[in-house]
Tab-separated table of C-alpha atoms and ligand atoms in Angstrom:
chain	number	residue	atom	x	y	z
T	13	MET	CA	27.037	-36.502	-57.488
T	14	ILE	CA	25.267	-38.543	-54.772
T	15	LYS	CA	24.923	-36.597	-51.514
T	16	VAL	CA	22.379	-38.634	-49.576
T	17	ILE	CA	22.038	-42.409	-49.352
T	18	ALA	CA	18.735	-43.711	-48.013
T	19	PHE	CA	18.417	-47.234	-46.686
T	20	ASP	CA	15.284	-49.304	-46.500
T	21	ALA	CA	15.211	-51.111	-43.141
T	22	ASP	CA	13.087	-54.299	-43.283
T	23	ASP	CA	15.020	-57.022	-45.151
T	24	THR	CA	17.734	-54.516	-46.106
T	25	LEU	CA	19.310	-53.706	-42.712
T	26	TRP	CA	17.519	-56.310	-40.581
T	27	HIS	CA	15.466	-59.480	-41.121
T	28	ASN	CA	11.702	-59.055	-41.324
T	29	GLU	CA	9.777	-60.903	-44.034
T	30	SER	CA	10.992	-64.289	-42.826
T	31	PHE	CA	9.167	-63.653	-39.488
T	32	PHE	CA	5.973	-62.797	-41.372
T	33	GLN	CA	6.225	-65.906	-43.554
T	34	GLU	CA	6.745	-68.183	-40.545
T	35	THR	CA	3.639	-66.635	-38.980
T	36	GLU	CA	1.639	-67.021	-42.183
T	37	LYS	CA	2.486	-70.736	-42.195
T	38	LYS	CA	1.111	-71.055	-38.634
T	39	PHE	CA	-2.035	-69.208	-39.688
T	40	PHE	CA	-2.541	-71.417	-42.764
T	41	ALA	CA	-2.202	-74.526	-40.570
T	42	LEU	CA	-4.613	-73.049	-37.998
T	43	MET	CA	-7.278	-72.573	-40.675
T	44	GLU	CA	-6.799	-75.791	-42.624
T	45	ASN	CA	-9.882	-77.436	-41.071
T	46	TYR	CA	-11.889	-74.924	-43.090
T	47	LEU	CA	-9.927	-74.579	-46.333
T	48	PRO	CA	-6.758	-76.020	-47.912
T	49	GLN	CA	-3.652	-74.057	-46.907
T	50	HIS	CA	-2.962	-72.621	-50.376
T	51	THR	CA	-6.535	-71.294	-50.524
T	52	VAL	CA	-6.153	-69.682	-47.096
T	53	ALA	CA	-2.941	-68.100	-48.430
T	54	ARG	CA	-4.788	-66.627	-51.411
T	55	GLU	CA	-7.607	-65.338	-49.195
T	56	LEU	CA	-5.200	-63.704	-46.744
T	57	LEU	CA	-3.283	-61.928	-49.515
T	58	LYS	CA	-6.558	-60.657	-50.976
T	59	THR	CA	-7.619	-59.287	-47.569
T	60	GLU	CA	-4.228	-57.643	-47.030
T	61	ILE	CA	-4.237	-55.927	-50.432
T	62	ASP	CA	-7.845	-54.760	-49.961
T	63	ASN	CA	-6.924	-53.347	-46.551
T	64	LEU	CA	-3.702	-51.576	-47.574
T	65	PRO	CA	-5.341	-48.208	-48.349
T	66	LEU	CA	-7.076	-48.257	-44.950
T	67	TYR	CA	-4.512	-49.845	-42.640
T	68	GLY	CA	-1.169	-49.394	-44.419
T	69	TYR	CA	1.760	-51.779	-43.879
T	70	GLY	CA	3.043	-53.465	-40.750
T	71	ILE	CA	2.150	-55.996	-38.101
T	72	LYS	CA	-1.085	-54.480	-36.792
T	73	ALA	CA	-2.515	-54.415	-40.311
T	74	PHE	CA	-1.346	-58.011	-40.781
T	75	MET	CA	-3.075	-59.105	-37.538
T	76	LEU	CA	-6.354	-57.432	-38.517
T	77	SER	CA	-6.192	-59.020	-41.959
T	78	MET	CA	-5.616	-62.505	-40.486
T	79	ILE	CA	-8.630	-62.025	-38.185
T	80	GLU	CA	-10.823	-60.737	-41.007
T	81	THR	CA	-9.777	-63.651	-43.252
T	82	ALA	CA	-10.549	-66.147	-40.464
T	83	MET	CA	-14.008	-64.613	-40.040
T	84	ARG	CA	-14.723	-64.717	-43.767
T	85	ILE	CA	-13.620	-68.292	-44.416
T	86	THR	CA	-15.549	-69.608	-41.397
T	87	ASP	CA	-18.717	-67.633	-42.188
T	88	ASN	CA	-18.181	-65.715	-38.941
T	89	THR	CA	-18.129	-68.893	-36.840
T	90	VAL	CA	-14.419	-68.760	-35.986
T	91	PRO	CA	-13.936	-69.759	-32.315
T	92	ASN	CA	-12.670	-67.132	-29.858
T	93	GLU	CA	-9.615	-69.285	-29.109
T	94	THR	CA	-8.595	-69.043	-32.764
T	95	ILE	CA	-8.796	-65.226	-32.665
T	96	ILE	CA	-6.726	-65.208	-29.479
T	97	LYS	CA	-4.110	-67.408	-31.189
T	98	ILE	CA	-3.958	-65.036	-34.168
T	99	ILE	CA	-3.420	-62.023	-31.895
T	100	GLY	CA	-0.701	-64.032	-30.140
T	101	TYR	CA	1.038	-64.683	-33.485
T	102	GLY	CA	1.160	-60.938	-34.157
T	103	ARG	CA	2.495	-60.161	-30.700
T	104	GLU	CA	5.223	-62.753	-31.206
T	105	ILE	CA	6.473	-60.878	-34.268
T	106	LEU	CA	6.335	-57.567	-32.356
T	107	ASN	CA	8.518	-59.074	-29.653
T	108	GLN	CA	11.093	-60.617	-31.987
T	109	PRO	CA	14.656	-59.486	-31.457
T	110	VAL	CA	16.116	-57.316	-34.216
T	111	VAL	CA	18.471	-59.500	-36.257
T	112	MET	CA	20.809	-57.496	-38.484
T	113	LEU	CA	21.779	-58.598	-41.976
T	114	ASP	CA	25.456	-59.411	-42.429
T	115	GLY	CA	27.630	-56.353	-42.877
T	116	ALA	CA	24.834	-53.809	-42.401
T	117	GLU	CA	26.464	-51.871	-39.584
T	118	GLU	CA	29.911	-51.960	-41.222
T	119	VAL	CA	28.452	-50.395	-44.364
T	120	LEU	CA	26.806	-47.577	-42.391
T	121	LYS	CA	30.011	-46.989	-40.433
T	122	GLU	CA	32.029	-46.756	-43.656
T	123	LEU	CA	29.621	-44.337	-45.362
T	124	LYS	CA	28.807	-42.041	-42.442
T	125	GLY	CA	30.810	-38.849	-42.809
T	126	ARG	CA	31.130	-39.290	-46.585
T	127	TYR	CA	27.371	-39.047	-47.192
T	128	LYS	CA	24.296	-38.026	-45.274
T	129	LEU	CA	22.545	-41.277	-44.409
T	130	VAL	CA	18.778	-41.620	-44.196
T	131	MET	CA	16.551	-44.510	-43.157
T	132	ALA	CA	13.402	-44.693	-45.291
T	133	THR	CA	11.017	-47.475	-44.352
T	134	LYS	CA	7.351	-48.454	-44.405
T	135	GLY	CA	5.490	-50.172	-41.581
T	136	ASP	CA	3.967	-49.332	-38.199
T	137	LEU	CA	5.466	-46.151	-36.767
T	138	LEU	CA	5.808	-47.526	-33.235
T	139	ASP	CA	7.198	-50.872	-34.368
T	140	GLN	CA	9.800	-49.312	-36.674
T	141	GLU	CA	10.889	-46.875	-33.934
T	142	ARG	CA	11.220	-49.804	-31.536
T	143	LYS	CA	13.287	-51.813	-34.028
T	144	LEU	CA	15.541	-48.854	-34.784
T	145	LYS	CA	16.186	-48.349	-31.078
T	146	LYS	CA	16.852	-52.076	-30.545
T	147	SER	CA	19.202	-52.172	-33.554
T	148	GLY	CA	21.523	-49.541	-32.076
T	149	LEU	CA	21.874	-47.980	-35.559
T	150	GLU	CA	20.017	-44.727	-34.887
T	151	HIS	CA	23.185	-42.611	-34.538
T	152	TYR	CA	24.286	-43.340	-38.120
T	153	PHE	CA	21.294	-41.541	-39.586
T	154	HIS	CA	20.898	-37.877	-40.324
T	155	HIS	CA	17.166	-38.368	-40.874
T	156	ILE	CA	14.589	-41.135	-40.289
T	157	GLU	CA	11.549	-41.301	-42.535
T	158	ILE	CA	8.819	-43.809	-41.659
T	159	MET	CA	6.613	-43.681	-44.732
T	160	SER	CA	3.033	-44.845	-45.213
T	161	GLU	CA	3.800	-45.561	-48.888
T	162	LYS	CA	6.873	-45.647	-51.102
T	163	LYS	CA	5.616	-44.359	-54.401
T	164	GLU	CA	7.233	-41.831	-56.722
T	165	ASP	CA	5.443	-38.884	-55.086
T	166	ASP	CA	6.465	-40.037	-51.593
T	167	PHE	CA	10.128	-40.014	-52.666
T	168	ARG	CA	9.692	-36.614	-54.323
T	169	LYS	CA	8.405	-35.251	-51.000
T	170	LEU	CA	11.346	-36.807	-49.191
T	171	ILE	CA	14.003	-35.254	-51.456
T	172	LYS	CA	12.235	-31.898	-51.310
T	173	HIS	CA	12.326	-32.123	-47.531
T	174	LEU	CA	16.041	-32.989	-47.710
T	175	ASP	CA	16.599	-30.068	-50.128
T	176	LEU	CA	18.069	-32.325	-52.832
T	177	GLN	CA	17.976	-32.710	-56.586
T	178	PRO	CA	16.840	-36.218	-57.617
T	179	GLU	CA	20.305	-37.149	-58.964
T	180	GLU	CA	21.836	-36.358	-55.552
T	181	PHE	CA	19.714	-39.067	-53.918
T	182	ALA	CA	20.358	-42.821	-53.826
T	183	MET	CA	18.089	-45.480	-52.352
T	184	VAL	CA	19.235	-48.918	-51.196
T	185	GLY	CA	16.623	-51.601	-50.627
T	186	ASN	CA	15.331	-55.111	-51.176
T	187	SER	CA	12.042	-54.268	-52.889
T	188	LEU	CA	12.085	-53.497	-56.608
T	189	LYS	CA	8.533	-52.239	-56.333
T	190	SER	CA	8.985	-49.941	-53.315
T	191	ASP	CA	12.675	-49.028	-53.151
T	192	ILE	CA	13.927	-49.147	-56.733
T	193	LEU	CA	11.382	-48.419	-59.474
T	194	PRO	CA	9.823	-45.262	-57.930
T	195	VAL	CA	13.282	-43.801	-57.210
T	196	LEU	CA	14.564	-44.459	-60.754
T	197	ASN	CA	11.365	-42.941	-62.146
T	198	MET	CA	11.828	-39.714	-60.217
T	199	GLY	CA	15.469	-39.390	-61.307
T	200	GLY	CA	17.401	-40.856	-58.375
T	201	HIS	CA	19.934	-43.669	-58.100
T	202	ALA	CA	18.855	-47.092	-56.837
T	203	PHE	CA	20.728	-50.128	-55.505
T	204	HIS	CA	18.825	-53.396	-55.205
T	205	VAL	CA	19.902	-55.900	-52.558
T	206	PRO	CA	17.614	-58.926	-52.981
T	207	TYR	CA	16.417	-60.726	-49.845
T	208	HIS	CA	15.726	-64.469	-50.019
T	209	VAL	CA	11.960	-64.082	-49.483
T	210	VAL	CA	9.645	-61.412	-50.900
T	211	TRP	CA	6.038	-60.710	-49.921
T	212	ALA	CA	3.760	-61.660	-52.838
T	213	HIS	CA	2.486	-58.072	-53.091
T	214	GLU	CA	6.021	-56.680	-53.544
T	215	ARG	CA	7.075	-59.053	-56.342
T	216	VAL	CA	8.051	-57.576	-59.696
T	217	GLU	CA	8.797	-59.606	-62.829
T	218	GLY	CA	11.649	-58.945	-65.210
T	219	GLU	CA	15.143	-57.487	-65.200
T	220	ILE	CA	15.886	-53.811	-64.724
T	221	ARG	CA	18.419	-52.080	-66.954
T	222	HIS	CA	19.092	-48.467	-66.113
T	223	GLU	CA	22.179	-46.245	-65.965
T	224	ARG	CA	21.401	-45.205	-62.372
T	225	PHE	CA	20.682	-48.750	-61.174
T	226	ALA	CA	22.813	-51.580	-59.816
T	227	ARG	CA	21.937	-54.951	-58.360
T	228	LEU	CA	24.096	-55.989	-55.393
T	229	ASP	CA	24.707	-59.530	-54.175
T	230	SER	CA	24.886	-58.255	-50.616
T	231	LEU	CA	24.840	-54.907	-48.823
T	232	PRO	CA	28.667	-54.619	-48.458
T	233	ASP	CA	28.920	-54.614	-52.289
T	234	LEU	CA	27.469	-51.096	-52.110
T	235	LEU	CA	30.940	-49.871	-51.155
T	236	GLN	CA	32.193	-50.721	-54.658
T	237	TYR	CA	29.784	-48.154	-56.094
T	238	VAL	CA	29.784	-45.210	-53.665
L	317	MG	MG1	12.333	-53.892	-47.269
């Protein structure tokens, strides 16, 4: 029944969140003269969530949120050198090589031809395009969708665009909140491939039981289902 399989990219096809978490640690250490690290962490997450409707996801939004948090917790006395360091942290992530998850390309190779493959990811448009190009995976995909949000309505738009019924669509991704729950709710199939770190804002509690859902230990396990 499945005709199209859509893959999330960050932390599903290639590593991403681990780079952000390493950078966060540097930022917490940079600010610890002002506040304990765990308090800086809480403040940064608050800024990021407040800024999501305005800035969306991705590295540029993350950089702006680090700068804004630094300003707030220093009562606007943060030294210029600190701001320059923060911008440098963001640029470092932008320049990271694309590191694929084990088996990702093999899975795409196996499924191409049997299904139409789609990449459906959030983040900065330019950064995701750059990563896709660097990954060398572009030719496996029939369609690339860089989304500003992954909510039920965003997936409905995507399947309408692809001329599909919900049950003909399957999503594969690491985020229960963004890749799995909205797709199940709109009537699609969803395969969860957990990644070892999850951004606090993407965490979801509890187990999912659903006839159109499966949890995979790793991406190659997808081939047992489709
Ligand atoms: Mg992801």
